[in-house]
PDB file of C-alpha atoms in Angstrom:
ATOM      1  CA  MET A1264     -23.235   1.570  12.662  1.00 74.00           C
ATOM      2  CA  SER A1265     -21.835  -1.946  13.481  1.00 81.00           C
ATOM      3  CA  THR A1266     -18.418  -2.918  14.991  1.00 83.00           C
ATOM      4  CA  ASP A1267     -16.991  -4.051  11.491  1.00 79.00           C
ATOM      5  CA  ARG A1268     -18.016  -0.906   9.676  1.00 83.00           C
ATOM      6  CA  LYS A1269     -16.167   1.139  12.286  1.00 87.00           C
ATOM      7  CA  THR A1270     -13.410  -0.758  12.385  1.00 86.00           C
ATOM      8  CA  LEU A1271     -13.058  -0.577   8.482  1.00 84.00           C
ATOM      9  CA  LYS A1272     -13.698   3.203   8.665  1.00 88.00           C
ATOM     10  CA  ILE A1273     -10.693   3.606  11.274  1.00 90.00           C
ATOM     11  CA  VAL A1274      -8.697   1.217   9.577  1.00 87.00           C
ATOM     12  CA  SER A1275      -9.093   3.294   6.272  1.00 88.00           C
ATOM     13  CA  ILE A1276      -8.508   6.604   7.813  1.00 91.00           C
ATOM     14  CA  ILE A1277      -5.175   5.548   9.019  1.00 89.00           C
ATOM     15  CA  GLN A1278      -4.503   3.831   5.667  1.00 88.00           C
ATOM     16  CA  PHE A1279      -5.258   7.058   3.853  1.00 93.00           C
ATOM     17  CA  VAL A1280      -2.479   8.777   6.239  1.00 92.00           C
ATOM     18  CA  LEU A1281      -0.132   5.804   5.411  1.00 89.00           C
ATOM     19  CA  GLY A1282      -0.852   6.219   1.617  1.00 91.00           C
ATOM     20  CA  ILE A1283       0.103   9.682   1.731  1.00 94.00           C
ATOM     21  CA  VAL A1284       3.271   9.179   3.692  1.00 91.00           C
ATOM     22  CA  THR A1285       3.981   6.445   1.415  1.00 89.00           C
ATOM     23  CA  PHE A1286       3.568   8.476  -1.642  1.00 93.00           C
ATOM     24  CA  ILE A1287       5.995  11.354   0.139  1.00 93.00           C
ATOM     25  CA  PHE A1288       8.445   8.320   0.652  1.00 87.00           C
ATOM     26  CA  GLY A1289       8.314   7.455  -2.945  1.00 89.00           C
ATOM     27  CA  ALA A1290       9.021  11.013  -4.180  1.00 92.00           C
ATOM     28  CA  ILE A1291      11.854  11.422  -1.924  1.00 89.00           C
ATOM     29  CA  LEU A1292      13.422   8.492  -3.395  1.00 85.00           C
ATOM     30  CA  LEU A1293      12.659   9.462  -6.673  1.00 88.00           C
ATOM     31  CA  ALA A1294      14.223  13.196  -6.047  1.00 90.00           C
ATOM     32  CA  GLY A1295      17.359  11.355  -4.619  1.00 83.00           C
ATOM     33  CA  ALA A1296      17.651   8.953  -7.418  1.00 77.00           C
ATOM     34  CA  GLY A1297      20.495  10.788  -9.064  1.00 77.00           C
ATOM     35  CA  LEU A1298      22.481  10.733  -6.169  1.00 78.00           C
ATOM     36  CA  ALA A1299      22.600   6.909  -6.230  1.00 73.00           C
ATOM     37  CA  GLU A1300      26.117   5.622  -6.366  1.00 74.00           C
ATOM     38  CA  GLY A1301      27.768   2.102  -6.026  1.00 73.00           C
ATOM     39  CA  ASP A1302      28.083  -1.242  -7.946  1.00 74.00           C
ATOM     40  CA  PRO A1303      25.395  -2.359 -10.296  1.00 75.00           C
ATOM     41  CA  ILE A1304      22.568  -4.202  -8.869  1.00 72.00           C
ATOM     42  CA  SER A1305      21.985  -7.784  -9.855  1.00 72.00           C
ATOM     43  CA  PHE A1306      18.153  -8.710  -9.620  1.00 69.00           C
ATOM     44  CA  VAL A1307      16.431 -11.876 -11.216  1.00 72.00           C
ATOM     45  CA  GLY A1308      19.472 -12.122 -13.672  1.00 76.00           C
ATOM     46  CA  ALA A1309      19.562  -8.707 -14.810  1.00 76.00           C
ATOM     47  CA  GLU A1310      22.232  -6.041 -13.724  1.00 81.00           C
ATOM     48  CA  PHE A1311      20.776  -2.343 -13.032  1.00 77.00           C
ATOM     49  CA  ASP A1312      22.569   1.016 -12.572  1.00 81.00           C
ATOM     50  CA  PRO A1313      21.734   2.163  -8.968  1.00 79.00           C
ATOM     51  CA  VAL A1314      20.225   5.163 -10.205  1.00 81.00           C
ATOM     52  CA  THR A1315      17.881   3.209 -12.253  1.00 82.00           C
ATOM     53  CA  TRP A1316      17.232   0.841  -9.411  1.00 81.00           C
ATOM     54  CA  ALA A1317      16.439   3.993  -7.392  1.00 81.00           C
ATOM     55  CA  ILE A1318      14.120   5.401  -9.705  1.00 87.00           C
ATOM     56  CA  ILE A1319      12.348   1.942  -9.880  1.00 85.00           C
ATOM     57  CA  ASN A1320      12.316   1.671  -6.144  1.00 85.00           C
ATOM     58  CA  GLY A1321      10.658   5.421  -5.962  1.00 88.00           C
ATOM     59  CA  VAL A1322       8.056   4.469  -8.311  1.00 92.00           C
ATOM     60  CA  ALA A1323       6.901   1.395  -6.601  1.00 89.00           C
ATOM     61  CA  PHE A1324       6.511   3.194  -3.455  1.00 89.00           C
ATOM     62  CA  ASP A1325       4.569   5.954  -5.527  1.00 93.00           C
ATOM     63  CA  VAL A1326       2.456   3.448  -6.909  1.00 93.00           C
ATOM     64  CA  LEU A1327       1.804   1.794  -3.612  1.00 91.00           C
ATOM     65  CA  GLY A1328       0.906   5.065  -2.039  1.00 92.00           C
ATOM     66  CA  VAL A1329      -1.686   5.882  -4.609  1.00 94.00           C
ATOM     67  CA  LEU A1330      -3.145   2.436  -4.275  1.00 93.00           C
ATOM     68  CA  GLN A1331      -3.556   2.857  -0.612  1.00 91.00           C
ATOM     69  CA  ILE A1332      -4.969   6.245  -0.835  1.00 94.00           C
ATOM     70  CA  ILE A1333      -7.815   4.755  -3.407  1.00 92.00           C
ATOM     71  CA  CYS A1334      -8.306   1.622  -1.366  1.00 89.00           C
ATOM     72  CA  ALA A1335      -8.930   3.782   1.680  1.00 90.00           C
ATOM     73  CA  VAL A1336     -11.341   6.193   0.260  1.00 92.00           C
ATOM     74  CA  LEU A1337     -13.225   3.160  -1.291  1.00 89.00           C
ATOM     75  CA  GLY A1338     -13.213   1.807   2.714  1.00 88.00           C
ATOM     76  CA  ILE A1339     -14.543   4.958   4.047  1.00 90.00           C
ATOM     77  CA  HIS A1340     -17.343   5.016   1.601  1.00 89.00           C
ATOM     78  CA  GLY A1341     -17.924   1.479   2.150  1.00 85.00           C
ATOM     79  CA  ALA A1342     -18.056   2.029   5.921  1.00 85.00           C
ATOM     80  CA  ASN A1343     -20.369   4.606   5.530  1.00 86.00           C
ATOM     81  CA  ARG A1344     -22.638   2.532   3.040  1.00 85.00           C
ATOM     82  CA  PRO A1345     -22.042  -0.916   2.571  1.00 81.00           C
ATOM     83  CA  SER A1346     -23.337  -0.942  -0.996  1.00 79.00           C
ATOM     84  CA  ALA A1347     -20.804   1.425  -2.168  1.00 77.00           C
ATOM     85  CA  LEU A1348     -17.844  -0.905  -1.315  1.00 79.00           C
ATOM     86  CA  GLY A1349     -17.371  -1.391  -4.954  1.00 80.00           C
ATOM     87  CA  SER A1350     -13.918  -2.609  -5.784  1.00 84.00           C
ATOM     88  CA  HIS A1351     -12.380  -2.350  -2.165  1.00 82.00           C
ATOM     89  CA  PHE A1352     -11.637  -5.952  -1.842  1.00 83.00           C
ATOM     90  CA  LEU A1353      -9.789  -5.867  -5.138  1.00 86.00           C
ATOM     91  CA  PHE A1354      -7.695  -2.856  -4.524  1.00 84.00           C
ATOM     92  CA  ALA A1355      -6.934  -4.187  -1.142  1.00 85.00           C
ATOM     93  CA  ALA A1356      -5.415  -7.355  -2.471  1.00 85.00           C
ATOM     94  CA  ILE A1357      -3.647  -5.450  -5.058  1.00 88.00           C
ATOM     95  CA  VAL A1358      -2.040  -3.255  -2.300  1.00 86.00           C
ATOM     96  CA  ILE A1359      -0.960  -6.408  -0.439  1.00 84.00           C
ATOM     97  CA  ILE A1360       0.962  -7.474  -3.831  1.00 87.00           C
ATOM     98  CA  VAL A1361       2.456  -4.098  -4.450  1.00 87.00           C
ATOM     99  CA  ALA A1362       3.601  -3.712  -0.885  1.00 85.00           C
ATOM    100  CA  VAL A1363       5.380  -7.122  -0.939  1.00 82.00           C
ATOM    101  CA  ILE A1364       6.744  -6.388  -4.445  1.00 84.00           C
ATOM    102  CA  ALA A1365       8.048  -2.841  -3.225  1.00 83.00           C
ATOM    103  CA  GLY A1366       9.726  -4.354  -0.032  1.00 80.00           C
ATOM    104  CA  ILE A1367      11.399  -6.877  -2.558  1.00 80.00           C
ATOM    105  CA  ILE A1368      12.466  -4.029  -4.392  1.00 79.00           C
ATOM    106  CA  SER A1369      13.979  -2.103  -1.869  1.00 77.00           C
ATOM    107  CA  SER A1370      15.644  -5.050  -0.101  1.00 74.00           C
ATOM    108  CA  ALA A1371      17.449  -5.721  -3.344  1.00 69.00           C
ATOM    109  CA  LEU A1372      19.512  -2.519  -2.588  1.00 64.00           C
ATOM    110  CA  GLY A1373      21.235  -4.522  -0.039  1.00 60.00           C
ATOM    111  CA  GLU A1374      19.620  -2.922   3.017  1.00 59.00           C
ATOM    112  CA  PHE A1375      15.923  -2.987   4.358  1.00 60.00           C
ATOM    113  CA  SER A1376      15.293   0.315   6.195  1.00 66.00           C
ATOM    114  CA  MET A1377      13.105   0.927   9.096  1.00 65.00           C
ATOM    115  CA  PRO A1378      10.761   3.238   7.231  1.00 66.00           C
ATOM    116  CA  THR A1379      10.681   0.735   4.165  1.00 67.00           C
ATOM    117  CA  LEU A1380       9.684  -1.906   6.745  1.00 70.00           C
ATOM    118  CA  ILE A1381       7.054   0.232   8.342  1.00 70.00           C
ATOM    119  CA  VAL A1382       5.235   1.077   5.050  1.00 68.00           C
ATOM    120  CA  VAL A1383       5.339  -2.506   3.709  1.00 70.00           C
ATOM    121  CA  VAL A1384       4.104  -4.120   6.678  1.00 73.00           C
ATOM    122  CA  ALA A1385       1.300  -1.589   7.662  1.00 71.00           C
ATOM    123  CA  GLY A1386       0.440  -1.638   3.890  1.00 68.00           C
ATOM    124  CA  ILE A1387      -0.253  -5.334   4.268  1.00 69.00           C
ATOM    125  CA  ALA A1388      -1.864  -5.118   7.654  1.00 71.00           C
ATOM    126  CA  LEU A1389      -3.822  -1.995   6.649  1.00 66.00           C
ATOM    127  CA  SER A1390      -5.335  -3.397   3.543  1.00 66.00           C
ATOM    128  CA  GLY A1391      -8.930  -3.958   5.059  1.00 71.00           C
ATOM    129  CA  ALA A1392      -9.670  -7.054   3.011  1.00 72.00           C
ATOM    130  CA  VAL A1393     -10.850  -8.733   6.363  1.00 72.00           C
ATOM    131  CA  PHE A1394     -13.083  -6.008   7.310  1.00 72.00           C
ATOM    132  CA  ASP A1395     -14.362  -5.809   3.695  1.00 72.00           C
ATOM    133  CA  LYS A1396     -15.746  -9.245   3.510  1.00 74.00           C
ATOM    134  CA  ARG A1397     -17.325  -8.730   7.072  1.00 76.00           C
ATOM    135  CA  VAL A1398     -19.191  -5.605   5.882  1.00 78.00           C
ATOM    136  CA  ARG A1399     -20.513  -7.316   2.608  1.00 75.00           C
ATOM    137  CA  LYS A1400     -21.798 -10.067   4.993  1.00 78.00           C
ATOM    138  CA  GLU A1401     -23.975  -7.573   6.512  1.00 75.00           C
ATOM    139  CA  LEU A1402     -24.855  -6.300   3.158  1.00 69.00           C
ATOM    140  CA  ASP A1403     -26.412  -9.604   2.361  1.00 66.00           C
ATOM    141  CA  ARG A1404     -28.430  -9.604   5.427  1.00 64.00           C
TER     142      ARG A1404
END
């Protein structure tokens, strides 16, 4: 197994764990959404009730967690057998986009907490898109 395949596997395993943590984080946000209080939140010209915005925030993190788990599973399979990478790069790109969107949604609440920052930055960094391309080059040899 090459260094790139090993790196993809390690990154994918870490991303799998992070995906589970992100999903749990989103579930906690959804569970506590009913307790949200405060002034309506203005975002892109629309005003949202704090409860609605907390639900949107929780759903965004749940979607991010599920996508990270899917991307991690595809990365692990691709690290074992490069021909099985399939649509890993597509999911890695989607994870990056959804992580940025989840960060923007969370920051609109007025405060960007440390767990949110960790989830968003790690979601972008651990997408595995770079290693996907390197492992695909091995397949072409």
